[in-house]
Amino acid sequence: MAATTEKLSALKPAVAALDQISESEKNGFINLVSRYLSGEAEHVEWSKIQTPTDEIVVPYDTLTPLSDDPAETKSLLDKLVVLKLNGGLGTTMGCTGPKSVIEVRNGLTFLDLIVMQIENLNNKYGCKVPLLLMNSFNTHDDTLKIVEKYTNSNIEIHTFNQSQYPRLVVEDYLPLPSKGHAGKDGWYPPGHGDVFPSLKNSGKLDALLSQGKEYVFVANSDNLGAVVDLSILEILSHLIRNKNEYCMEVTPKTLADVKGGTLISYEGKVQLLEIAQVPDEHEQSVSGMLLLLDVCAACNILLEFMVDFYYLKQVGEFKSIEKFKIFNTNNLWVNLNAIKRLVEADALKMEIIPNPKEVDGIKVLQLETAAGAAIKFFDKAIGINVPRSRFLPVKATSDLLLVQSDLYTVVDGYVIRNEARKNPQNPSIELGPEFKKVGDFLSRFKSIPSIIDLDSLKVAGNVWFGVGIKLKGKVTITAGEKLEIPDGSVIENKDIKGPADL
């Protein structure tokens, strides 16, 4: 306790001297550090965890369908605000600027598609659904320039910044900018849990309430599945009718989603359970899995069967798709009046996520929060188990290949899955580091292959794809020297290591 008091005593005047941020940001940061240093943590007693009932996690197909009355649809839309989390950069895919302006398909960016969707609704129903973009200091300036292109669109676009916090030097818990790192490296945006206080501090929350808005739909800008269309208004109607202040869209978990947070019932309330809260004995050992795979490979055991067996039978309970069948899509619906009430009461004490970094050899710490963790503070909070189509994130070029292929098409801003694909799951795609950057990815494909009948694709090495290629079943392509896949090739269930295998 004495050490904590000493650290805070040194930190407070150092933060007060930072003139790059507002008083509300300074107070929010000190509050976050105080909570972290006090050891405040949410300890979950595993025995108290219960599987949520259908009243808490509502199946999407049980929602009451909307009537055909356009006036009712307009009434619902007039209560809605769409907010996209727009603080991320496209650096992981080799792009500069906001990730939302990466071209997804047909020259259209994430942001183009979002604007088209909302504009279509506004035009059709005579409503005014606004779009809010929560930027970070990394994306603010570029976003302001980009949204100018939508000036003549039938949509109001508002931007605001999430908080800007100084990175903490691990050695003495002083802010990095106070030690001469005044550039962007000295600062960080404290996670999307900051959306609620930032919405209030920016003045946007009160402005929206004065316009009669009631609910905000929050989603990541890179999730192409988080569309706003008429079918999803059934969720909004359900929330208004049942006075649910908060709703998290969840979807069935697959083996690709085992690390995703899940909803549980805990001491009578719905709560998000993240992997960081799971006791070691209930969490899978990564090294154990790797050892098992090594043994399987050495013994020529059928890997797919063994991996499934390991996950379903031997995996720790948290990552089991048998015990925890759903995961958080980070598509959230939240009542605006409830946000105002809880922010003003300083009641949103979400779990703190410590994120260690290094800047010029100095070990620093970022303290972050997640918006999904706020669910337990809202009245009558629920989850809704939505179709997998509501979750289509683009985090890497392997995801970009999926959405640029014939597996999807774009109609009026909506990315629609091709019905010719019989398998409800998307193909598994792994591309090597040669494809990591968007520019390299695009240059290596003269055209994106047809993957309607593809189960999995693994590409490693110096591989180049021609025009009109079809990939089917399970395909592995590994190249040492440059390998060009000829135009019009049909590759089905093959392991290709050179031209002779084509």
Short mmCIF file of C-alpha atoms in Angstrom, two decimals:
data_model
loop_
_atom_site.label_atom_id
_atom_site.label_comp_id
_atom_site.label_asym_id
_atom_site.label_seq_id
_atom_site.Cartn_x
_atom_site.Cartn_y
_atom_site.Cartn_z
CA MET A 1 0.00 0.00 0.00
CA ALA A 2 2.83 2.41 0.85
CA ALA A 3 4.53 1.66 -2.47
CA THR A 4 1.27 2.32 -4.34
CA THR A 5 0.78 5.64 -2.56
CA GLU A 6 4.35 6.63 -3.35
CA LYS A 7 3.96 5.81 -7.04
CA LEU A 8 0.72 7.76 -7.30
CA SER A 9 2.21 10.72 -5.46
CA ALA A 10 4.96 10.94 -8.09
CA LEU A 11 2.63 10.17 -11.00
CA LYS A 12 -0.05 12.80 -10.35
CA PRO A 13 2.11 15.94 -10.73
CA ALA A 14 3.87 14.40 -13.75
CA VAL A 15 0.53 13.81 -15.46
CA ALA A 16 -0.75 17.26 -14.44
CA ALA A 17 2.21 18.79 -16.28
CA LEU A 18 1.28 17.10 -19.59
CA ASP A 19 -0.33 19.80 -21.71
CA GLN A 20 -1.17 17.56 -24.69
CA ILE A 21 -4.30 16.06 -23.08
CA SER A 22 -7.47 17.36 -21.41
CA GLU A 23 -8.33 17.37 -17.72
CA SER A 24 -10.85 14.57 -18.24
CA GLU A 25 -8.15 12.46 -19.88
CA LYS A 26 -5.73 13.17 -17.04
CA ASN A 27 -8.35 12.19 -14.46
CA GLY A 28 -9.34 9.07 -16.36
CA PHE A 29 -5.74 7.95 -16.65
CA ILE A 30 -4.94 8.52 -12.96
CA ASN A 31 -8.10 6.63 -12.04
CA LEU A 32 -7.12 3.70 -14.25
CA VAL A 33 -3.58 3.53 -12.85
CA SER A 34 -4.90 3.77 -9.27
CA ARG A 35 -7.20 0.83 -9.86
CA TYR A 36 -4.37 -1.17 -11.41
CA LEU A 37 -1.87 -0.45 -8.63
CA SER A 38 -4.42 -1.31 -5.95
CA GLY A 39 -4.52 -4.81 -7.37
CA GLU A 40 -8.20 -4.49 -8.19
CA ALA A 41 -9.12 -7.59 -10.13
CA GLU A 42 -12.18 -9.66 -10.86
CA HIS A 43 -11.59 -13.14 -9.50
CA VAL A 44 -13.94 -15.69 -10.97
CA GLU A 45 -14.89 -18.72 -8.87
CA TRP A 46 -15.10 -21.47 -11.44
CA SER A 47 -17.72 -23.40 -9.49
CA LYS A 48 -20.12 -20.43 -9.66
CA ILE A 49 -20.08 -20.23 -13.46
CA GLN A 50 -23.34 -21.27 -15.05
CA THR A 51 -24.33 -21.70 -18.68
CA PRO A 52 -26.64 -18.85 -19.65
CA THR A 53 -30.27 -19.72 -20.32
CA ASP A 54 -32.15 -18.74 -23.48
CA GLU A 55 -33.56 -15.78 -21.53
CA ILE A 56 -30.04 -14.43 -21.04
CA VAL A 57 -28.54 -15.46 -24.39
CA VAL A 58 -31.52 -15.24 -26.70
CA PRO A 59 -31.51 -17.35 -29.89
CA TYR A 60 -31.77 -15.01 -32.86
CA ASP A 61 -34.39 -17.15 -34.58
CA THR A 62 -36.81 -16.68 -31.64
CA LEU A 63 -36.97 -12.89 -32.08
CA THR A 64 -40.31 -11.44 -33.13
CA PRO A 65 -40.21 -10.58 -36.86
CA LEU A 66 -40.75 -6.95 -37.83
CA SER A 67 -44.07 -5.97 -39.33
CA ASP A 68 -44.25 -4.87 -42.96
CA ASP A 69 -45.31 -1.38 -41.90
CA PRO A 70 -42.70 1.12 -43.18
CA ALA A 71 -43.76 3.60 -40.49
CA GLU A 72 -42.77 1.12 -37.78
CA THR A 73 -39.41 0.52 -39.46
CA LYS A 74 -38.79 4.27 -39.71
CA SER A 75 -39.73 4.71 -36.03
CA LEU A 76 -37.11 2.12 -35.05
CA LEU A 77 -34.42 3.57 -37.29
CA ASP A 78 -35.02 7.05 -35.91
CA LYS A 79 -33.96 5.75 -32.47
CA LEU A 80 -30.71 4.27 -33.76
CA VAL A 81 -27.12 5.50 -33.91
CA VAL A 82 -24.34 3.50 -35.60
CA LEU A 83 -20.87 3.84 -34.09
CA LYS A 84 -17.83 2.25 -35.66
CA LEU A 85 -14.58 1.81 -33.75
CA ASN A 86 -12.11 3.51 -36.08
CA GLY A 87 -8.95 3.86 -34.01
CA GLY A 88 -6.90 1.13 -35.65
CA LEU A 89 -4.20 1.56 -38.28
CA GLY A 90 -3.60 -0.80 -41.18
CA THR A 91 0.06 -1.29 -40.26
CA THR A 92 -0.24 -5.06 -39.72
CA MET A 93 -1.18 -5.39 -43.40
CA GLY A 94 1.47 -2.93 -44.57
CA CYS A 95 -0.86 0.04 -44.98
CA THR A 96 -0.62 3.56 -43.62
CA GLY A 97 -3.58 5.46 -42.23
CA PRO A 98 -6.86 4.16 -40.79
CA LYS A 99 -7.57 0.50 -41.42
CA SER A 100 -11.13 1.41 -42.45
CA VAL A 101 -9.86 2.86 -45.75
CA ILE A 102 -8.26 -0.36 -46.98
CA GLU A 103 -9.96 -1.44 -50.20
CA VAL A 104 -12.03 -4.51 -49.55
CA ARG A 105 -13.59 -5.23 -52.92
CA ASN A 106 -14.34 -3.51 -56.24
CA GLY A 107 -12.40 -0.44 -55.13
CA LEU A 108 -14.68 0.01 -52.10
CA THR A 109 -13.24 0.47 -48.60
CA PHE A 110 -14.69 -0.63 -45.25
CA LEU A 111 -15.90 2.93 -44.75
CA ASP A 112 -17.46 3.12 -48.22
CA LEU A 113 -19.50 0.00 -47.50
CA ILE A 114 -20.64 1.27 -44.09
CA VAL A 115 -21.79 4.60 -45.56
CA MET A 116 -23.61 2.84 -48.41
CA GLN A 117 -25.53 0.61 -46.00
CA ILE A 118 -26.76 3.44 -43.79
CA GLU A 119 -27.47 5.74 -46.73
CA ASN A 120 -29.66 3.08 -48.34
CA LEU A 121 -31.78 2.85 -45.17
CA ASN A 122 -32.02 6.64 -44.85
CA ASN A 123 -33.12 6.99 -48.48
CA LYS A 124 -35.64 4.16 -48.36
CA TYR A 125 -37.36 5.05 -45.09
CA GLY A 126 -36.86 8.79 -44.84
CA CYS A 127 -34.95 8.46 -41.58
CA LYS A 128 -31.72 10.00 -40.31
CA VAL A 129 -29.50 7.29 -38.89
CA PRO A 130 -26.18 9.01 -38.13
CA LEU A 131 -22.74 7.40 -38.32
CA LEU A 132 -20.25 8.09 -35.54
CA LEU A 133 -16.59 7.22 -35.94
CA MET A 134 -14.55 6.88 -32.76
CA ASN A 135 -11.01 7.70 -33.85
CA SER A 136 -7.74 7.58 -31.97
CA PHE A 137 -5.08 10.27 -32.17
CA ASN A 138 -3.46 7.94 -34.74
CA THR A 139 -6.41 8.06 -37.16
CA HIS A 140 -8.10 11.41 -36.41
CA ASP A 141 -6.45 13.70 -38.98
CA ASP A 142 -6.64 11.21 -41.85
CA THR A 143 -10.27 10.37 -41.08
CA LEU A 144 -11.33 14.02 -41.18
CA LYS A 145 -9.93 14.28 -44.71
CA ILE A 146 -11.46 10.99 -45.82
CA VAL A 147 -15.03 11.73 -44.69
CA GLU A 148 -15.09 14.85 -46.87
CA LYS A 149 -15.83 12.56 -49.82
CA TYR A 150 -19.23 11.77 -48.26
CA THR A 151 -20.31 15.42 -47.98
CA ASN A 152 -23.13 14.98 -50.50
CA SER A 153 -24.31 11.65 -49.08
CA ASN A 154 -27.62 11.32 -47.26
CA ILE A 155 -25.95 10.58 -43.95
CA GLU A 156 -24.65 12.63 -41.05
CA ILE A 157 -21.12 11.59 -40.11
CA HIS A 158 -19.71 12.65 -36.76
CA THR A 159 -16.21 11.96 -35.50
CA PHE A 160 -14.77 12.09 -32.01
CA ASN A 161 -11.57 10.90 -30.42
CA GLN A 162 -11.13 8.32 -27.75
CA SER A 163 -8.81 9.22 -24.90
CA GLN A 164 -5.08 9.68 -25.33
CA TYR A 165 -3.13 8.27 -22.39
CA PRO A 166 0.62 8.34 -21.71
CA ARG A 167 2.50 5.07 -21.67
CA LEU A 168 3.79 4.15 -18.22
CA VAL A 169 7.49 3.46 -17.73
CA VAL A 170 7.64 0.13 -15.91
CA GLU A 171 10.75 1.05 -13.93
CA ASP A 172 9.21 3.95 -11.99
CA TYR A 173 5.59 4.26 -13.15
CA LEU A 174 6.08 7.74 -14.58
CA PRO A 175 4.60 8.81 -17.92
CA LEU A 176 6.89 8.23 -20.89
CA PRO A 177 6.20 11.70 -22.43
CA SER A 178 7.57 13.36 -19.29
CA LYS A 179 10.91 11.73 -20.09
CA GLY A 180 11.34 13.35 -23.46
CA HIS A 181 9.23 11.01 -25.59
CA ALA A 182 6.75 13.67 -26.65
CA GLY A 183 5.96 12.09 -30.04
CA LYS A 184 3.26 9.51 -30.79
CA ASP A 185 5.36 6.69 -29.33
CA GLY A 186 4.80 8.18 -25.88
CA TRP A 187 1.04 7.75 -26.05
CA TYR A 188 -1.62 5.11 -26.60
CA PRO A 189 -5.43 4.80 -26.98
CA PRO A 190 -6.71 2.82 -23.96
CA GLY A 191 -8.85 0.19 -25.73
CA HIS A 192 -12.45 0.29 -26.94
CA GLY A 193 -13.80 0.17 -23.37
CA ASP A 194 -13.05 3.90 -23.49
CA VAL A 195 -15.95 4.39 -25.94
CA PHE A 196 -18.44 5.15 -23.16
CA PRO A 197 -16.62 7.99 -21.32
CA SER A 198 -15.31 9.38 -24.62
CA LEU A 199 -18.82 9.51 -26.06
CA LYS A 200 -19.90 11.51 -23.01
CA ASN A 201 -16.81 13.74 -22.75
CA SER A 202 -16.99 14.65 -26.45
CA GLY A 203 -20.49 16.07 -26.06
CA LYS A 204 -21.81 13.63 -28.69
CA LEU A 205 -23.86 11.64 -26.16
CA ASP A 206 -25.94 14.59 -24.97
CA ALA A 207 -26.41 15.80 -28.55
CA LEU A 208 -27.74 12.39 -29.62
CA LEU A 209 -30.11 12.18 -26.68
CA SER A 210 -31.47 15.63 -27.50
CA GLN A 211 -32.32 14.30 -30.99
CA GLY A 212 -34.41 11.46 -29.53
CA LYS A 213 -31.84 8.73 -30.18
CA GLU A 214 -32.11 5.78 -27.79
CA TYR A 215 -29.65 3.03 -28.78
CA VAL A 216 -26.19 2.93 -30.26
CA PHE A 217 -24.93 -0.03 -32.27
CA VAL A 218 -21.17 -0.35 -31.72
CA ALA A 219 -18.95 -2.52 -33.92
CA ASN A 220 -15.40 -2.78 -35.25
CA SER A 221 -15.00 -0.99 -38.57
CA ASP A 222 -13.22 -4.03 -40.05
CA ASN A 223 -16.08 -6.46 -39.32
CA LEU A 224 -17.86 -6.76 -42.66
CA GLY A 225 -20.56 -8.88 -41.03
CA ALA A 226 -21.67 -6.11 -38.65
CA VAL A 227 -24.10 -4.68 -41.15
CA VAL A 228 -27.11 -2.50 -40.39
CA ASP A 229 -30.06 -3.88 -42.31
CA LEU A 230 -33.74 -4.57 -41.73
CA SER A 231 -33.24 -8.10 -40.39
CA ILE A 232 -31.05 -6.86 -37.57
CA LEU A 233 -33.67 -4.32 -36.51
CA GLU A 234 -35.42 -7.27 -34.87
CA ILE A 235 -32.69 -7.00 -32.23
CA LEU A 236 -33.36 -3.30 -31.66
CA SER A 237 -37.10 -3.93 -31.42
CA HIS A 238 -36.50 -6.70 -28.88
CA LEU A 239 -34.28 -4.46 -26.72
CA ILE A 240 -36.74 -1.58 -26.68
CA ARG A 241 -39.69 -3.87 -25.92
CA ASN A 242 -37.89 -5.65 -23.04
CA LYS A 243 -36.00 -2.57 -21.72
CA ASN A 244 -32.61 -4.29 -22.16
CA GLU A 245 -29.90 -1.66 -21.64
CA TYR A 246 -27.12 -3.68 -23.21
CA CYS A 247 -26.89 -6.50 -25.73
CA MET A 248 -23.85 -8.38 -26.97
CA GLU A 249 -24.08 -10.27 -30.22
CA VAL A 250 -22.52 -13.70 -29.77
CA THR A 251 -22.19 -16.48 -32.30
CA PRO A 252 -21.40 -20.21 -32.19
CA LYS A 253 -17.75 -20.93 -31.42
CA THR A 254 -15.59 -22.98 -33.76
CA LEU A 255 -12.08 -24.33 -33.20
CA ALA A 256 -10.78 -21.09 -34.74
CA ASP A 257 -12.40 -19.03 -31.97
CA VAL A 258 -11.23 -20.85 -28.85
CA LYS A 259 -9.56 -17.76 -27.36
CA GLY A 260 -12.61 -15.51 -27.77
CA GLY A 261 -14.44 -14.22 -24.70
CA THR A 262 -17.72 -15.92 -23.84
CA LEU A 263 -20.86 -15.01 -21.90
CA ILE A 264 -21.63 -16.72 -18.61
CA SER A 265 -24.18 -16.42 -15.84
CA TYR A 266 -22.38 -15.46 -12.64
CA GLU A 267 -24.04 -14.73 -9.32
CA GLY A 268 -27.31 -13.91 -11.02
CA LYS A 269 -25.89 -11.61 -13.71
CA VAL A 270 -24.63 -12.01 -17.24
CA GLN A 271 -20.88 -11.48 -17.52
CA LEU A 272 -18.13 -11.67 -20.13
CA LEU A 273 -15.50 -14.27 -19.31
CA GLU A 274 -12.14 -13.59 -20.94
CA ILE A 275 -9.22 -15.99 -21.16
CA ALA A 276 -7.15 -13.78 -18.82
CA GLN A 277 -9.65 -14.48 -16.00
CA VAL A 278 -9.43 -18.25 -16.33
CA PRO A 279 -7.49 -20.21 -13.69
CA ASP A 280 -4.56 -22.12 -15.16
CA GLU A 281 -6.09 -25.52 -14.53
CA HIS A 282 -9.06 -24.66 -16.77
CA GLU A 283 -7.03 -23.23 -19.64
CA GLN A 284 -5.33 -25.19 -22.40
CA SER A 285 -1.56 -25.60 -22.32
CA VAL A 286 -0.16 -24.46 -25.66
CA SER A 287 3.02 -26.42 -25.12
CA GLY A 288 0.93 -29.51 -24.41
CA MET A 289 -0.83 -29.12 -27.71
CA LEU A 290 2.43 -28.68 -29.63
CA LEU A 291 3.89 -31.76 -27.97
CA LEU A 292 0.83 -33.76 -28.96
CA LEU A 293 1.09 -32.59 -32.57
CA ASP A 294 4.79 -33.55 -32.66
CA VAL A 295 3.95 -37.04 -31.41
CA CYS A 296 1.14 -37.39 -33.95
CA ALA A 297 3.39 -36.32 -36.80
CA ALA A 298 6.19 -38.66 -35.70
CA CYS A 299 3.79 -41.58 -35.49
CA ASN A 300 1.95 -40.78 -38.74
CA ILE A 301 -1.31 -40.54 -36.82
CA LEU A 302 -4.18 -38.81 -38.61
CA LEU A 303 -3.61 -35.26 -37.42
CA GLU A 304 -7.06 -33.87 -38.04
CA PHE A 305 -8.71 -36.53 -35.90
CA MET A 306 -6.16 -36.11 -33.12
CA VAL A 307 -6.43 -32.31 -33.05
CA ASP A 308 -10.23 -32.53 -32.87
CA PHE A 309 -9.97 -35.13 -30.11
CA TYR A 310 -7.50 -32.99 -28.20
CA TYR A 311 -9.62 -29.87 -28.41
CA LEU A 312 -12.93 -31.54 -27.67
CA LYS A 313 -11.80 -33.99 -25.01
CA GLN A 314 -8.49 -32.92 -23.51
CA VAL A 315 -8.53 -29.15 -23.92
CA GLY A 316 -8.98 -26.95 -20.90
CA GLU A 317 -12.59 -26.11 -20.17
CA PHE A 318 -12.46 -22.48 -21.26
CA LYS A 319 -11.40 -23.28 -24.81
CA SER A 320 -13.73 -26.23 -25.11
CA ILE A 321 -16.44 -25.67 -27.70
CA GLU A 322 -18.51 -28.18 -25.76
CA LYS A 323 -18.68 -26.26 -22.47
CA PHE A 324 -18.57 -22.71 -23.91
CA LYS A 325 -20.43 -22.78 -27.20
CA ILE A 326 -20.50 -19.04 -28.03
CA PHE A 327 -18.07 -16.15 -28.25
CA ASN A 328 -18.21 -12.35 -28.32
CA THR A 329 -18.34 -10.74 -31.79
CA ASN A 330 -17.85 -7.25 -30.29
CA ASN A 331 -21.10 -6.15 -31.95
CA LEU A 332 -22.79 -4.30 -29.09
CA TRP A 333 -26.15 -2.56 -28.65
CA VAL A 334 -26.27 -0.09 -25.77
CA ASN A 335 -28.92 2.27 -24.38
CA LEU A 336 -27.70 5.87 -24.55
CA ASN A 337 -29.45 7.01 -21.36
CA ALA A 338 -27.86 4.08 -19.50
CA ILE A 339 -24.40 5.10 -20.76
CA LYS A 340 -24.99 8.63 -19.47
CA ARG A 341 -26.15 7.38 -16.07
CA LEU A 342 -23.23 4.99 -15.56
CA VAL A 343 -20.50 7.31 -16.85
CA GLU A 344 -21.69 10.18 -14.67
CA ALA A 345 -21.68 7.84 -11.67
CA ASP A 346 -18.17 6.58 -12.59
CA ALA A 347 -19.64 3.09 -12.35
CA LEU A 348 -18.01 1.43 -15.36
CA LYS A 349 -15.10 -0.35 -13.70
CA MET A 350 -14.20 -2.79 -16.45
CA GLU A 351 -11.39 -5.29 -15.97
CA ILE A 352 -8.00 -3.76 -16.72
CA ILE A 353 -5.92 -5.36 -19.46
CA PRO A 354 -2.18 -4.68 -18.98
CA ASN A 355 -0.42 -4.57 -22.36
CA PRO A 356 3.40 -4.49 -22.09
CA LYS A 357 5.36 -2.78 -24.87
CA GLU A 358 8.88 -1.50 -25.53
CA VAL A 359 9.80 1.93 -26.89
CA ASP A 360 13.44 2.59 -27.77
CA GLY A 361 14.53 -0.11 -25.35
CA ILE A 362 12.36 1.26 -22.52
CA LYS A 363 9.83 -1.18 -21.08
CA VAL A 364 6.42 0.48 -20.87
CA LEU A 365 2.91 -0.51 -19.93
CA GLN A 366 -0.44 0.28 -21.55
CA LEU A 367 -3.52 -0.17 -19.37
CA GLU A 368 -6.59 -0.89 -21.47
CA THR A 369 -10.25 -1.88 -21.11
CA ALA A 370 -12.72 -3.65 -23.40
CA ALA A 371 -16.28 -2.52 -24.15
CA GLY A 372 -17.66 -6.05 -23.84
CA ALA A 373 -16.65 -6.23 -20.18
CA ALA A 374 -19.11 -3.42 -19.39
CA ILE A 375 -22.06 -5.78 -19.84
CA LYS A 376 -22.36 -6.59 -16.13
CA PHE A 377 -22.98 -2.95 -15.17
CA PHE A 378 -26.11 -2.49 -17.29
CA ASP A 379 -29.66 -3.43 -16.28
CA LYS A 380 -31.33 -6.38 -18.00
CA ALA A 381 -28.22 -7.01 -20.12
CA ILE A 382 -28.47 -9.93 -22.53
CA GLY A 383 -26.69 -11.65 -25.37
CA ILE A 384 -28.27 -12.63 -28.66
CA ASN A 385 -26.92 -15.67 -30.47
CA VAL A 386 -26.72 -14.39 -34.05
CA PRO A 387 -25.81 -16.20 -37.27
CA ARG A 388 -22.10 -16.52 -38.06
CA SER A 389 -22.63 -14.14 -40.99
CA ARG A 390 -22.66 -11.29 -38.44
CA PHE A 391 -18.96 -11.93 -37.79
CA LEU A 392 -16.70 -11.44 -40.80
CA PRO A 393 -13.60 -9.57 -39.61
CA VAL A 394 -10.68 -8.74 -41.87
CA LYS A 395 -7.57 -8.91 -39.70
CA ALA A 396 -5.10 -10.21 -42.26
CA THR A 397 -4.68 -10.73 -46.00
CA SER A 398 -5.96 -14.31 -45.60
CA ASP A 399 -9.32 -12.75 -44.61
CA LEU A 400 -9.04 -10.35 -47.54
CA LEU A 401 -8.69 -13.30 -49.91
CA LEU A 402 -11.97 -14.71 -48.60
CA VAL A 403 -14.01 -11.54 -49.12
CA GLN A 404 -12.44 -10.72 -52.50
CA SER A 405 -13.16 -14.20 -53.86
CA ASP A 406 -16.29 -15.61 -55.48
CA LEU A 407 -17.35 -16.71 -52.01
CA TYR A 408 -18.85 -13.22 -51.56
CA THR A 409 -20.39 -10.46 -53.60
CA VAL A 410 -21.27 -6.84 -52.74
CA VAL A 411 -24.82 -5.53 -53.21
CA ASP A 412 -25.75 -1.99 -52.04
CA GLY A 413 -22.86 -2.01 -49.58
CA TYR A 414 -23.67 -5.42 -48.12
CA VAL A 415 -21.15 -8.26 -48.39
CA ILE A 416 -23.30 -11.28 -49.24
CA ARG A 417 -22.20 -14.90 -49.14
CA ASN A 418 -22.53 -16.98 -52.29
CA GLU A 419 -25.30 -19.56 -51.89
CA ALA A 420 -23.37 -21.92 -54.14
CA ARG A 421 -21.10 -22.60 -51.16
CA LYS A 422 -22.70 -25.63 -49.50
CA ASN A 423 -20.38 -25.82 -46.49
CA PRO A 424 -21.65 -23.34 -43.84
CA GLN A 425 -18.07 -22.72 -42.67
CA ASN A 426 -15.57 -20.68 -44.63
CA PRO A 427 -12.38 -22.29 -45.93
CA SER A 428 -9.34 -22.19 -43.67
CA ILE A 429 -6.66 -20.05 -45.31
CA GLU A 430 -3.02 -19.64 -44.26
CA LEU A 431 -0.76 -17.39 -46.32
CA GLY A 432 2.98 -17.10 -45.74
CA PRO A 433 4.82 -13.86 -44.85
CA GLU A 434 5.30 -13.10 -48.56
CA PHE A 435 1.57 -12.28 -48.64
CA LYS A 436 1.34 -10.35 -45.35
CA LYS A 437 1.29 -6.83 -46.80
CA VAL A 438 -1.70 -5.85 -48.92
CA GLY A 439 0.52 -4.59 -51.76
CA ASP A 440 2.44 -7.87 -51.94
CA PHE A 441 -0.78 -9.87 -51.60
CA LEU A 442 -2.41 -8.07 -54.54
CA SER A 443 0.68 -8.32 -56.75
CA ARG A 444 0.87 -12.11 -56.29
CA PHE A 445 -2.68 -12.68 -57.58
CA LYS A 446 -3.47 -11.71 -61.19
CA SER A 447 -7.01 -12.51 -60.09
CA ILE A 448 -8.37 -14.03 -56.89
CA PRO A 449 -8.95 -17.79 -57.35
CA SER A 450 -12.37 -19.41 -57.16
CA ILE A 451 -12.70 -21.00 -53.71
CA ILE A 452 -16.37 -22.04 -53.63
CA ASP A 453 -15.35 -25.69 -53.19
CA LEU A 454 -12.22 -25.08 -51.09
CA ASP A 455 -11.82 -26.61 -47.63
CA SER A 456 -8.36 -25.34 -46.76
CA LEU A 457 -5.42 -23.56 -48.36
CA LYS A 458 -1.85 -23.24 -47.10
CA VAL A 459 0.65 -21.23 -49.14
CA ALA A 460 4.31 -20.80 -48.22
CA GLY A 461 7.19 -19.37 -50.20
CA ASN A 462 7.57 -17.45 -53.47
CA VAL A 463 4.22 -18.34 -55.06
CA TRP A 464 2.41 -16.38 -57.81
CA PHE A 465 -1.13 -17.00 -59.04
CA GLY A 466 -2.38 -16.56 -62.60
CA VAL A 467 -5.88 -15.75 -63.87
CA GLY A 468 -8.97 -17.95 -63.58
CA ILE A 469 -7.59 -20.48 -61.08
CA LYS A 470 -9.93 -22.81 -59.17
CA LEU A 471 -8.99 -24.30 -55.80
CA LYS A 472 -10.95 -27.25 -54.39
CA GLY A 473 -10.74 -29.46 -51.33
CA LYS A 474 -7.49 -29.29 -49.36
CA VAL A 475 -4.64 -27.53 -51.15
CA THR A 476 -1.09 -26.95 -49.94
CA ILE A 477 1.43 -25.01 -52.04
CA THR A 478 5.04 -24.75 -50.90
CA ALA A 479 7.76 -23.13 -52.99
CA GLY A 480 11.50 -22.79 -52.59
CA GLU A 481 12.22 -21.17 -55.94
CA LYS A 482 9.66 -18.96 -57.67
CA LEU A 483 6.53 -20.97 -58.48
CA GLU A 484 3.89 -19.64 -60.88
CA ILE A 485 0.45 -21.24 -60.88
CA PRO A 486 -0.65 -21.14 -64.56
CA ASP A 487 -3.79 -19.37 -65.76
CA GLY A 488 -6.90 -21.56 -65.66
CA SER A 489 -5.40 -24.18 -63.33
CA VAL A 490 -7.83 -26.40 -61.38
CA ILE A 491 -6.15 -27.69 -58.23
CA GLU A 492 -8.04 -30.17 -56.08
CA ASN A 493 -6.76 -31.99 -52.98
CA LYS A 494 -3.10 -31.55 -53.88
CA ASP A 495 0.18 -30.90 -52.08
CA ILE A 496 2.23 -28.88 -54.58
CA LYS A 497 5.96 -28.37 -54.09
CA GLY A 498 7.05 -27.54 -57.63
CA PRO A 499 5.95 -27.27 -61.28
CA ALA A 500 5.97 -31.04 -61.65
CA ASP A 501 3.11 -31.34 -59.17
CA LEU A 502 0.82 -29.05 -61.17
#
